[in-house]
Coordinates of C-alpha atoms in Angstrom, one line a residue:
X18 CA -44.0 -26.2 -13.3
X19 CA -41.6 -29.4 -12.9
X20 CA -40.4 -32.1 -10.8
X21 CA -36.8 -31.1 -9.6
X22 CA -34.1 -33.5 -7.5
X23 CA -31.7 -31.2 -5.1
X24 CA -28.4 -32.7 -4.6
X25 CA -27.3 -32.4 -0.9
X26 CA -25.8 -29.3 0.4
X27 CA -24.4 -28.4 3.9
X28 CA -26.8 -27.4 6.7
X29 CA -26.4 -23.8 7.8
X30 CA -27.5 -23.3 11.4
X31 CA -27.3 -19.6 12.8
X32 CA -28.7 -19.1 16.3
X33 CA -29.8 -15.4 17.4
X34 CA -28.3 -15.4 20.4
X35 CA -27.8 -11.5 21.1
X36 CA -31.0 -10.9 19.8
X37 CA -30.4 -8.9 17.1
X38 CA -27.3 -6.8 18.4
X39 CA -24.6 -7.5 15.6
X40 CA -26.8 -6.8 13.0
X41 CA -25.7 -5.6 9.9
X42 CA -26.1 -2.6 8.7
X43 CA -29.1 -1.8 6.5
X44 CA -29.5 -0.8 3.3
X45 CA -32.4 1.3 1.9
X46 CA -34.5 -0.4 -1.1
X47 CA -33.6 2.9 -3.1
X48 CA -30.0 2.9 -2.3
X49 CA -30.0 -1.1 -4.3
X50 CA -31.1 0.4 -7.1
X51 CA -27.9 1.1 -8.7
X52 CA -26.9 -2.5 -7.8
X53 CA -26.9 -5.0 -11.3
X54 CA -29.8 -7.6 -11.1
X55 CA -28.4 -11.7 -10.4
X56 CA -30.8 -14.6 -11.1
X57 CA -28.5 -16.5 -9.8
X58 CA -29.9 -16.1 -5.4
X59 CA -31.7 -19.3 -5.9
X60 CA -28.8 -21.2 -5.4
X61 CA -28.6 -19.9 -1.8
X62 CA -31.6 -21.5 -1.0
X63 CA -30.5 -25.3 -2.1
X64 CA -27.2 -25.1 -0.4
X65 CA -29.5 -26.1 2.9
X66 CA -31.3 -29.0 1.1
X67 CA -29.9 -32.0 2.4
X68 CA -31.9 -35.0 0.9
X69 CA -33.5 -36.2 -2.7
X70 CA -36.7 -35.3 -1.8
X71 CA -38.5 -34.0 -5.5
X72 CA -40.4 -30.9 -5.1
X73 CA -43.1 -29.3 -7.5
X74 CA -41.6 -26.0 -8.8
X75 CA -43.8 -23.4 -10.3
X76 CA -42.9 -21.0 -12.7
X77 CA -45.4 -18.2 -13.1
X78 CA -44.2 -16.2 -15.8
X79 CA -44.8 -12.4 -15.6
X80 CA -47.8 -11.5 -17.0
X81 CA -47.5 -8.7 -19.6
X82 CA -47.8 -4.8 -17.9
X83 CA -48.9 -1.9 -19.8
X84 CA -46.6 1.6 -18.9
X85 CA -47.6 4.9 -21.0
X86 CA -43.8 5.6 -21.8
X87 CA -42.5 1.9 -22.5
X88 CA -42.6 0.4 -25.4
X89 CA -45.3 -2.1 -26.0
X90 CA -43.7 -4.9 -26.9
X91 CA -40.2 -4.8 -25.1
X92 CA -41.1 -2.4 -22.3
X93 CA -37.8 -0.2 -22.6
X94 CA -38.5 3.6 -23.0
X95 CA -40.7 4.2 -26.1
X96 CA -39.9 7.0 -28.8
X97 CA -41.8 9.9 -28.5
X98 CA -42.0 9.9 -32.0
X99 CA -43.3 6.3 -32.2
X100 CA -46.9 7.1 -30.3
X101 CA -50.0 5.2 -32.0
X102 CA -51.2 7.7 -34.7
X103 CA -54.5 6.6 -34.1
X104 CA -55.3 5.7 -30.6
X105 CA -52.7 8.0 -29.0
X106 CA -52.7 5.5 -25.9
X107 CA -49.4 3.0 -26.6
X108 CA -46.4 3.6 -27.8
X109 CA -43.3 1.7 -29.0
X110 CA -39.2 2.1 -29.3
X111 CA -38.8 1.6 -32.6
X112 CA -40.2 1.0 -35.9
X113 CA -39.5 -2.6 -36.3
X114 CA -41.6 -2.7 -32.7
X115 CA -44.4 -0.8 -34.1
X116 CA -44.8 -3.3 -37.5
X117 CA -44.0 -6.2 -35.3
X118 CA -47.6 -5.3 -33.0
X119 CA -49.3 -3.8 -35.6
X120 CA -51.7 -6.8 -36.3
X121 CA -52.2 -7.4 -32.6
X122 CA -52.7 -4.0 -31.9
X123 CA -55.3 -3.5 -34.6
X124 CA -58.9 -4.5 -33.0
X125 CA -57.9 -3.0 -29.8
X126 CA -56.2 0.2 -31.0
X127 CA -59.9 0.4 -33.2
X128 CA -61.6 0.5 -29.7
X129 CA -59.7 2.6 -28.2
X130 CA -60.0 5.0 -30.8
X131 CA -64.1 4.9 -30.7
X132 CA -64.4 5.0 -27.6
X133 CA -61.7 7.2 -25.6
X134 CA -61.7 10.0 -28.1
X135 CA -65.8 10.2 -27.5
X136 CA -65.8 9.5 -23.7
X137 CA -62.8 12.0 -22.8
X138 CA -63.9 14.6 -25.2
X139 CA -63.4 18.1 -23.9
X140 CA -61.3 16.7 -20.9
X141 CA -58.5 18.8 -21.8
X142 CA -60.7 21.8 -21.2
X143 CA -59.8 23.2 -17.5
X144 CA -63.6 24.1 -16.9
X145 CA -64.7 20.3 -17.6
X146 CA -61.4 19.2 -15.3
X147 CA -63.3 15.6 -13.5
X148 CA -63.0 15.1 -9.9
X149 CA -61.2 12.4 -8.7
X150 CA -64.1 9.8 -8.2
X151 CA -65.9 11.1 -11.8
X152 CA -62.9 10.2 -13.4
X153 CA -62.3 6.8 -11.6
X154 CA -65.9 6.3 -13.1
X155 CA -65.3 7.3 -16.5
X156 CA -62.2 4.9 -17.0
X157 CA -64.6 1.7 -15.7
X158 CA -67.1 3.0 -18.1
X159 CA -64.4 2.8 -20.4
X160 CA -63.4 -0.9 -19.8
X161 CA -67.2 -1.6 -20.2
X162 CA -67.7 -0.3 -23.3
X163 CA -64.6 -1.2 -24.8
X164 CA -65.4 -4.6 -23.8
X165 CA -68.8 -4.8 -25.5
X166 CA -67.0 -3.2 -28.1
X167 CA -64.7 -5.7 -28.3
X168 CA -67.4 -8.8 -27.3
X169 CA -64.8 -10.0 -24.9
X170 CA -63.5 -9.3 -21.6
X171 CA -60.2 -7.3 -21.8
X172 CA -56.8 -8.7 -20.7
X173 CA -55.2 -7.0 -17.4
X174 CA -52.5 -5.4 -19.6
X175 CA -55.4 -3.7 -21.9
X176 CA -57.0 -2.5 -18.9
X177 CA -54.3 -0.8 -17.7
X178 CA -54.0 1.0 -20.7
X179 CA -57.7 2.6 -19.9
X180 CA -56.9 3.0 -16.3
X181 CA -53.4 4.4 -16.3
X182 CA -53.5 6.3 -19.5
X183 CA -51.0 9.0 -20.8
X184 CA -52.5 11.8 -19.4
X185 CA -51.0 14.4 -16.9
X186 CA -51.1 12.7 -13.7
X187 CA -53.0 16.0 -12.1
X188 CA -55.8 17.1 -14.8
X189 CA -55.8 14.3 -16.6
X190 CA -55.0 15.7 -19.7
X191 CA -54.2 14.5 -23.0
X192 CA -52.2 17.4 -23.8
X193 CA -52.5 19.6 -27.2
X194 CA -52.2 17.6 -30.4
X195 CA -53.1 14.3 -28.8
X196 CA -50.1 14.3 -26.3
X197 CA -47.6 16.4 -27.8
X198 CA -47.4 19.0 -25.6
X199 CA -47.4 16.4 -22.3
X200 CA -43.8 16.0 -20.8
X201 CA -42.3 12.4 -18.9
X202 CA -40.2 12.9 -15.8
X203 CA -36.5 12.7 -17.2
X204 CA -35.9 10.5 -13.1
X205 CA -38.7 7.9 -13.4
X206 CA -39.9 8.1 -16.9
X207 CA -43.3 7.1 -15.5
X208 CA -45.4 10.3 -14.7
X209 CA -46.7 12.8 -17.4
X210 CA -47.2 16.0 -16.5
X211 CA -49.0 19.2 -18.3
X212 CA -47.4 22.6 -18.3
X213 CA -49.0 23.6 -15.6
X214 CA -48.5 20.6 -13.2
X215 CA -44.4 20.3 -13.9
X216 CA -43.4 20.9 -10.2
X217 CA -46.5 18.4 -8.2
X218 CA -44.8 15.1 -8.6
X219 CA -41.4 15.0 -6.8
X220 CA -43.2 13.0 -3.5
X221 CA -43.3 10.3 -5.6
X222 CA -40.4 10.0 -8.0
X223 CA -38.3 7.8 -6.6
X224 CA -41.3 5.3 -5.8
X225 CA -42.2 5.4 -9.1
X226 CA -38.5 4.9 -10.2
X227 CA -38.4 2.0 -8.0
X228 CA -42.0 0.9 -9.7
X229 CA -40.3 1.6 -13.3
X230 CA -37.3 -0.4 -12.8
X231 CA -39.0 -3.4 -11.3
X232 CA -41.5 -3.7 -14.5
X233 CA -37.9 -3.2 -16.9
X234 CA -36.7 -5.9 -14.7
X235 CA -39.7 -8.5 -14.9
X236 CA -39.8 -7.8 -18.8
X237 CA -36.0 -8.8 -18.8
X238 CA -35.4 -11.3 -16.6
X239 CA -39.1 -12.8 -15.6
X240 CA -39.4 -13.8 -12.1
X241 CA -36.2 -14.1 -9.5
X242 CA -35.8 -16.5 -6.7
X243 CA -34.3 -14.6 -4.5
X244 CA -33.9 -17.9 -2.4
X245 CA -33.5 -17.9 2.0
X246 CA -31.0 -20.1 3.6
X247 CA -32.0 -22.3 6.9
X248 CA -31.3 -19.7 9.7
X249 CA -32.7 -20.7 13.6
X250 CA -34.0 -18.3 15.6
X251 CA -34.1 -18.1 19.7
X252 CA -37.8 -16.4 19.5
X253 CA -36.9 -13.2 18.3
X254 CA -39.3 -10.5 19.6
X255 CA -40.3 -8.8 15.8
X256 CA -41.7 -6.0 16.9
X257 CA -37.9 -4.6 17.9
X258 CA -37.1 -5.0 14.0
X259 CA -38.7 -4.6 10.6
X260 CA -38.0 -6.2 7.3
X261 CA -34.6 -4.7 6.4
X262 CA -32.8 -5.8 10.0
X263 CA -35.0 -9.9 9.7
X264 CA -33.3 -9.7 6.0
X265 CA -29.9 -9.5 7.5
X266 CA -30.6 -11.8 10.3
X267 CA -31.7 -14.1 7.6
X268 CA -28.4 -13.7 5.3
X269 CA -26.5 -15.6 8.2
X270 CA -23.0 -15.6 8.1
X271 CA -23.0 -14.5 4.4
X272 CA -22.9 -11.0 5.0
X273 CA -22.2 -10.1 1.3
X274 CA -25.4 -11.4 0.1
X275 CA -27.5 -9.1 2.2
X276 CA -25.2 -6.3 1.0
X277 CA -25.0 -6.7 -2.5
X278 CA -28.7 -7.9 -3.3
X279 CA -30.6 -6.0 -5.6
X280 CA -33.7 -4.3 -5.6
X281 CA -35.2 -7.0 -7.8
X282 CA -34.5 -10.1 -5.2
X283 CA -34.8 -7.4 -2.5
X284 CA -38.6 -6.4 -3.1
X285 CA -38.9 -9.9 -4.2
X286 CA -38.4 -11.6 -0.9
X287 CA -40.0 -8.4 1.4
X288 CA -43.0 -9.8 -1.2
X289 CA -42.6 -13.0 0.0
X290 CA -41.8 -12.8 3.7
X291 CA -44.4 -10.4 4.0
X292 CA -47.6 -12.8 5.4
X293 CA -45.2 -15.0 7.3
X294 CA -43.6 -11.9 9.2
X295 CA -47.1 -10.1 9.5
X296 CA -48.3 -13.1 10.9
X297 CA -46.2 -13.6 13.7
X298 CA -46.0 -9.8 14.2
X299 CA -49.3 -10.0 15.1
X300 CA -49.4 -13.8 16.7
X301 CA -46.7 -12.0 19.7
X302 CA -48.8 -9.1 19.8
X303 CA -51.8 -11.0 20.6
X304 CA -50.3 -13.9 23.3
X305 CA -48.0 -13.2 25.6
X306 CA -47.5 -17.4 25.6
X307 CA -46.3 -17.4 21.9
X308 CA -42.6 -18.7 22.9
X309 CA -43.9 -21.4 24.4
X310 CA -46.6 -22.6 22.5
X311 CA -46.0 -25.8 20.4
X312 CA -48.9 -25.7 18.4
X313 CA -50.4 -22.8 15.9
X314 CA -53.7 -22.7 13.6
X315 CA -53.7 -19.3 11.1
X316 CA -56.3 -19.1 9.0
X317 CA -55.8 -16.8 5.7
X318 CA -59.4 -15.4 4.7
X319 CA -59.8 -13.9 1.3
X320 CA -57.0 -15.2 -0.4
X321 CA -55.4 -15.3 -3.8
X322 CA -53.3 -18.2 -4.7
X323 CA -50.9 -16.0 -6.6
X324 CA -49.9 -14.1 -3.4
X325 CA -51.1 -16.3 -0.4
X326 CA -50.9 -19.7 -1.7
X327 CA -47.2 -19.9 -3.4
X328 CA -44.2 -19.8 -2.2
X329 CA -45.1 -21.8 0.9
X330 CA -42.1 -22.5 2.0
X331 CA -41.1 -19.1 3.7
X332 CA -43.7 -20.8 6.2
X333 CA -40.6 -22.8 7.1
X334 CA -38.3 -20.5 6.7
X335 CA -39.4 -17.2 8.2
X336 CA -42.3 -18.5 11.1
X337 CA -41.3 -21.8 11.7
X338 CA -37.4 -21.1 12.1
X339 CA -38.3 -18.4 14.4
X340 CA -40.1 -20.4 17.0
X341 CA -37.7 -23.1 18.6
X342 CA -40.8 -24.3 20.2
X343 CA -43.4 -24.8 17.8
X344 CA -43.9 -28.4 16.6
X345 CA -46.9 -28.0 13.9
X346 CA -48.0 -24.9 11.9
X347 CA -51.5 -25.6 10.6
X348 CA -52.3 -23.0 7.6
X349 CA -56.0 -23.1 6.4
X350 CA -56.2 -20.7 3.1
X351 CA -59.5 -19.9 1.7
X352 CA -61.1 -17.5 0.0
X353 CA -64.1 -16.7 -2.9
X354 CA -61.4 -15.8 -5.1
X355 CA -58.9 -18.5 -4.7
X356 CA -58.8 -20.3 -7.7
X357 CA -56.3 -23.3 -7.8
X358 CA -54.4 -24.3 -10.9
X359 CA -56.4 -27.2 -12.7
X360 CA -54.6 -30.7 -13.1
X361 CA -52.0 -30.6 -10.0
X362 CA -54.0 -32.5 -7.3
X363 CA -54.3 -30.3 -4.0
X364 CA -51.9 -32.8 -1.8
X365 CA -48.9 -31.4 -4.2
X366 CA -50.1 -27.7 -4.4
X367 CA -50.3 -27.7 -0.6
X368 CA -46.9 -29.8 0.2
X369 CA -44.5 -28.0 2.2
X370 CA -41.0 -29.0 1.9
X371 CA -39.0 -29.4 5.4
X372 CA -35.6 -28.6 6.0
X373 CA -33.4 -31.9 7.7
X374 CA -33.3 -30.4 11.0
X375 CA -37.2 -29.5 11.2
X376 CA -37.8 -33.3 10.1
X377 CA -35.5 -34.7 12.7
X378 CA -37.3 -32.7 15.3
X379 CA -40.5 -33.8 14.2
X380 CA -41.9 -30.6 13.1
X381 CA -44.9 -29.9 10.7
X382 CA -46.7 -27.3 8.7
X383 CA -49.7 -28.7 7.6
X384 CA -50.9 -26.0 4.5
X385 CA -54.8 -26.4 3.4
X386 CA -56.4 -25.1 0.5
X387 CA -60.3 -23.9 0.7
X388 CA -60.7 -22.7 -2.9
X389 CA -64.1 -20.8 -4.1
X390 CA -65.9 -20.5 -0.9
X391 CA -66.7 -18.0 1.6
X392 CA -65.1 -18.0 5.2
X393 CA -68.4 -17.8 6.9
X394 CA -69.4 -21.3 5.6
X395 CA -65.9 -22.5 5.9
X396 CA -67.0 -22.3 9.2
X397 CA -69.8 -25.0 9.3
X398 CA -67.3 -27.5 7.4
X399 CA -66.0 -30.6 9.8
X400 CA -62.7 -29.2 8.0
X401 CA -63.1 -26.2 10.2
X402 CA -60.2 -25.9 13.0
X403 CA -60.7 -23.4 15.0
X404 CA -57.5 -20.9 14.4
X405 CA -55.6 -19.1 17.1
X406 CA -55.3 -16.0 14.7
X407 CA -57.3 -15.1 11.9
X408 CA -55.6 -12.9 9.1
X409 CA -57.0 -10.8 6.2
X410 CA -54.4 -9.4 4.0
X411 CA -55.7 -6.1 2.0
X412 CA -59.2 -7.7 2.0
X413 CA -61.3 -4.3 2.0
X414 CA -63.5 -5.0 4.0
X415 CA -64.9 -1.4 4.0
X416 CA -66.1 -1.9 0.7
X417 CA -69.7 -2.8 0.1
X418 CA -69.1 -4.9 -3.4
X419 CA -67.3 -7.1 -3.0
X420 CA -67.1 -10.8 -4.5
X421 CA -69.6 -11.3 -7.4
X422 CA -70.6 -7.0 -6.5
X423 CA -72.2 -8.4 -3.5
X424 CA -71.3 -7.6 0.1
X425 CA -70.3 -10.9 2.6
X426 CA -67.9 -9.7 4.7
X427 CA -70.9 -8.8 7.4
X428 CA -70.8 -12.8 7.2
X429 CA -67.8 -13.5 7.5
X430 CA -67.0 -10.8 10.2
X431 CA -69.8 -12.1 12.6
X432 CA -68.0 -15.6 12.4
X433 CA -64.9 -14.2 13.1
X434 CA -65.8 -12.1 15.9
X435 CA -67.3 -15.4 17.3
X436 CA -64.4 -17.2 17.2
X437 CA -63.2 -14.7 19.9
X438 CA -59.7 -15.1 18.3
X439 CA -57.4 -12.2 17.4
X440 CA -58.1 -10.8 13.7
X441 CA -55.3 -9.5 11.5
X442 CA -56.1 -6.8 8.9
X443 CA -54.0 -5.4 7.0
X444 CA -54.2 -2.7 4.0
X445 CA -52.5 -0.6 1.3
X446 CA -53.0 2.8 2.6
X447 CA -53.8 4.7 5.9
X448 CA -57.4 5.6 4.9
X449 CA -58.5 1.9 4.3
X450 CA -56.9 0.1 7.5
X451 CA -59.5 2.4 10.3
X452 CA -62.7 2.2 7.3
X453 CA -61.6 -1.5 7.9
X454 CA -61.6 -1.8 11.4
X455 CA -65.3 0.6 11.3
X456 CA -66.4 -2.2 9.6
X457 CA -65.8 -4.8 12.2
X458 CA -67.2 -2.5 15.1
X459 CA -69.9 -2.4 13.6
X460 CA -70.7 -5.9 13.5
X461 CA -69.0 -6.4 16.7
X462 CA -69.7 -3.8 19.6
X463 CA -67.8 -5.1 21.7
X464 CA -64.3 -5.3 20.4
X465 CA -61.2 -5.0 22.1
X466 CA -58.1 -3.3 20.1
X467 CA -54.8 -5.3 20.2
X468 CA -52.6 -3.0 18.1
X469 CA -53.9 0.4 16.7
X470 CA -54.3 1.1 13.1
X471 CA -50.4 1.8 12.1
X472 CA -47.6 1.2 9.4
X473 CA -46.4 -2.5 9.5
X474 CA -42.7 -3.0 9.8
X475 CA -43.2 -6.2 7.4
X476 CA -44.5 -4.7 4.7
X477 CA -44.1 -5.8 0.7
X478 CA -41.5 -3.1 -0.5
X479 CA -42.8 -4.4 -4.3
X480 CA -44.7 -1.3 -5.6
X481 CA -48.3 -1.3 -7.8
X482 CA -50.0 1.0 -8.7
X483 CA -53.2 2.3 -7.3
X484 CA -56.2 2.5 -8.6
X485 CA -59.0 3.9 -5.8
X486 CA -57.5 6.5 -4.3
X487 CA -54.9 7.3 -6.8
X488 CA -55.4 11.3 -6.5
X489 CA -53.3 11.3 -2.8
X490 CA -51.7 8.0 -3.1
X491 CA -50.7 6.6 -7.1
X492 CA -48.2 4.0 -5.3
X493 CA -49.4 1.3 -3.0
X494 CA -47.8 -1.7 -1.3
X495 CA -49.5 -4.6 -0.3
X496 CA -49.7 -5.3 3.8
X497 CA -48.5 -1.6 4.4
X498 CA -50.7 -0.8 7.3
X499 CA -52.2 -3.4 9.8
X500 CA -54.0 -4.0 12.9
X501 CA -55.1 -6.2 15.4
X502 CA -58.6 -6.6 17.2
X503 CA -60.4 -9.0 19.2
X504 CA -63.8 -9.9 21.0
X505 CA -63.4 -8.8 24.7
X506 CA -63.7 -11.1 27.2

């Protein structure tokens, strides 16, 4: 994190005023893969800063992601040769990788060893084959007991190496001689499979090539900026686009950037833009006044300040910009799980720097931060605003342990649903986004439904991997399905 001064650029001004008719042509996220990743798309963003206002930069480095056939240490492919001798779980690319983590690796690698080999003994026997749920349980039980093990909590990384071991992705098994007889798919060198499993994978390869590349790409290069220039909208209507045709509105007259970006900055900004679009995907699906409207309260329930609460300034850019109207955005975050960094006071965590046109206009977001606390007594603070749309981006709110393994969200839904205000949801796969909606119904009998249970055109493209439902869907994206409801009347 750091102070920065921004010489001044020329202001780029691009009004939609065919509504989307030249548009350029798209480009699929796969087809970018063969494009060479640039750190340099930053710079397109400062070209349309045009004062010395300082601004508070952070720089959250990637943290450290565990892959069965990457090496360790560097994350290229491992050697197959080079697999722990004595865990079987990690492996590295070389030998001077292996000696390099051999000291680091030791305590763990000592769990591991314990513990696995006992708990997933006989696993590779076709009559002990787990169910899906049995062996999402078994890997938790894992983490547990390798955490007592260990008399400390693991890191995400180590966890990872429980949860997403190298097994074949079907039976989950180790494979004779710890591993030896597993094969990795030659196209996305992410997914092991067992003799008998070879052909059940190809629905996902390129997802998980996509996935692969990405974590090469972080290891390599740590985060991008992939950086959006000042473009004005006329009110575009967004449910007549999706991310790919807003991404070339965006790219103005430069035509070429939109063309030539690749994957990296790509799934970057869809990451990014993804809760500003959804946002006001759902705000024009829920008013029929929301050209006119000069005045908007959102309030983000449930957040995380590594997804909701950086990046703030594609508030500007991608909600702001597309309302001509609008004169203040009010954005109230909150969330039991929203943890703020310690020793930057809120006023600079929350600032939200305005482009020189937006200032001479007078225009405003106003970002708040409600950190550790639950919506429902959010509610009962003279903070409280009420919001004209209330969003909850891949809360679950089917589940029934939640924060701390107790269940709010009846809670917080009750307080929502009194609000009468439209309620976003939104969800990584099609079985969570109805189980979500259940959920409010049955709280709230009388709901009224905005927009049905669907896929969202505003989606994150960026790819993780998923962990509750991994037998029918390993790949997940966050914001992928959505819906809208309200109270009636």
């Amino acid at each position: 994190m750091g102070r920065s001064k921004r010489k001044p650029k020329k202001l780029k001004v691009s009004i939609d005023k065919n509504n989307g008719s030249d548009l350029k042509k798209n480009i699929d996220i796969l087809s970018r893969l063969s494009f060479p990743v640039s750190t340099n798309t930053g710079q397109f963003e400062s070209e349309d800063d045009t004062d010395d206002e300082e601004t508070i930069e952070f720089d959250f480095r990637p943290r450290k992601t565990y892959l069965s056939n990457t090496c360790l240490v560097c994350s290229h492919i491992s050697n197959p040769k080079l697999v722990c001798k004595n865990c079987f779980m990690v492996s590295y690319c070389t030998e001077d990788h292996r000696s390099q983590d051999a000291a680091l690796h030791q305590d763990f690698c000592r769990a591991l060893a314990e513990n696995c080999q006992e708990k997933c003994d006989g696993i590779d026997d076709r009559k002990n084959t787990p169910s899906p749920e049995e062996y999402r349980i078994l890997r938790v039980n894992l983490i547990k007991v390798t955490e007592i093990f260990l008399n400390r909590y693991l890191e995400l990384w180590e966890k990872e190496v429980i949860l997403y071991p190298r097994v074949c992705f079907k039976c989950h098994s180790f494979g004779k001689n710890k591993g030896a007889s597993l094969q990795c798919c030659s196209d996305c060198k992410v997914v092991f499979w067992c003799q008998e499993h070879r052909d059940d994978h190809s629905e996902w390869c390129l997802q998980y090539q996509l996935f692969h590349k990405l974590i090469l790409a972080q290891a390599t290069h740590g985060n991008v900026d992939p950086g959006i220039p000042n473009v004005y909208f006329m009110a575009p209507k967004l449910s007549q686009f999706n991310f790919d045709t807003v991404a070339s509105m965006i790219s103005g007259n430069d035509s070429d950037r939109f063309i030539n970006m690749d994957f990296y900055n790509y799934t970057t900004l869809s990451h990014m833009a993804s809760v500003p679009l959804t946002a006001l995907y759902a705000l024009q699906e829920s008013y029929s006044s929301w050209k006119s409207t000069d005045n908007i309260v959102l309030h983000l329930i449930g957040a995380e300040f590594q997804y909701e609460g950086i990046n703030l300034r594609v508030w500007e850019k991608l909600f702001l910009h597309f309302l001509p109207n609008l004169k203040t955005l009010r954005v109230i975050i909150t969330g039991p799980e929203l943890i703020l960094p310690q020793l930057v006071p809120r006023d600079i965590l929350s600032h939200v720097k305005l482009c020189r046109l937006c200032k001479l206009r007078d225009r405003k977001i106003d970002v708040s931060f409600v950190p550790e606390t639950l919506y429902h007594d959010f509610c009962y603070s003279p903070n409280y605003k009420k919001p004209d749309l209330t969003c909850l981006f891949n809360a679950g709110l089917y589940r029934t342990t939640g924060f701390r393994g107790q269940d709010t969200w009846p809670q917080t839904i009750f307080e929502l649903c009194k609000s009468k205000v439209p309620i976003l949801v939104t969800a990584y796969t099609e079985r969570e986004i109805p189980m979500d909606i259940e959920r409010i119904k049955g709280v709230c009998s009388d709901l009224e439904i905005v927009l049905a249970p669907q896929k969202n055109p505003y989606a994150s493209l960026k790819p993780d991997r998923n962990f509750v439902s991994d037998e029918s869907v390993p790949l997940i994206y966050k914001n992928y399905y959505l819906s809208i409801v309200r109270v009636a009347g």
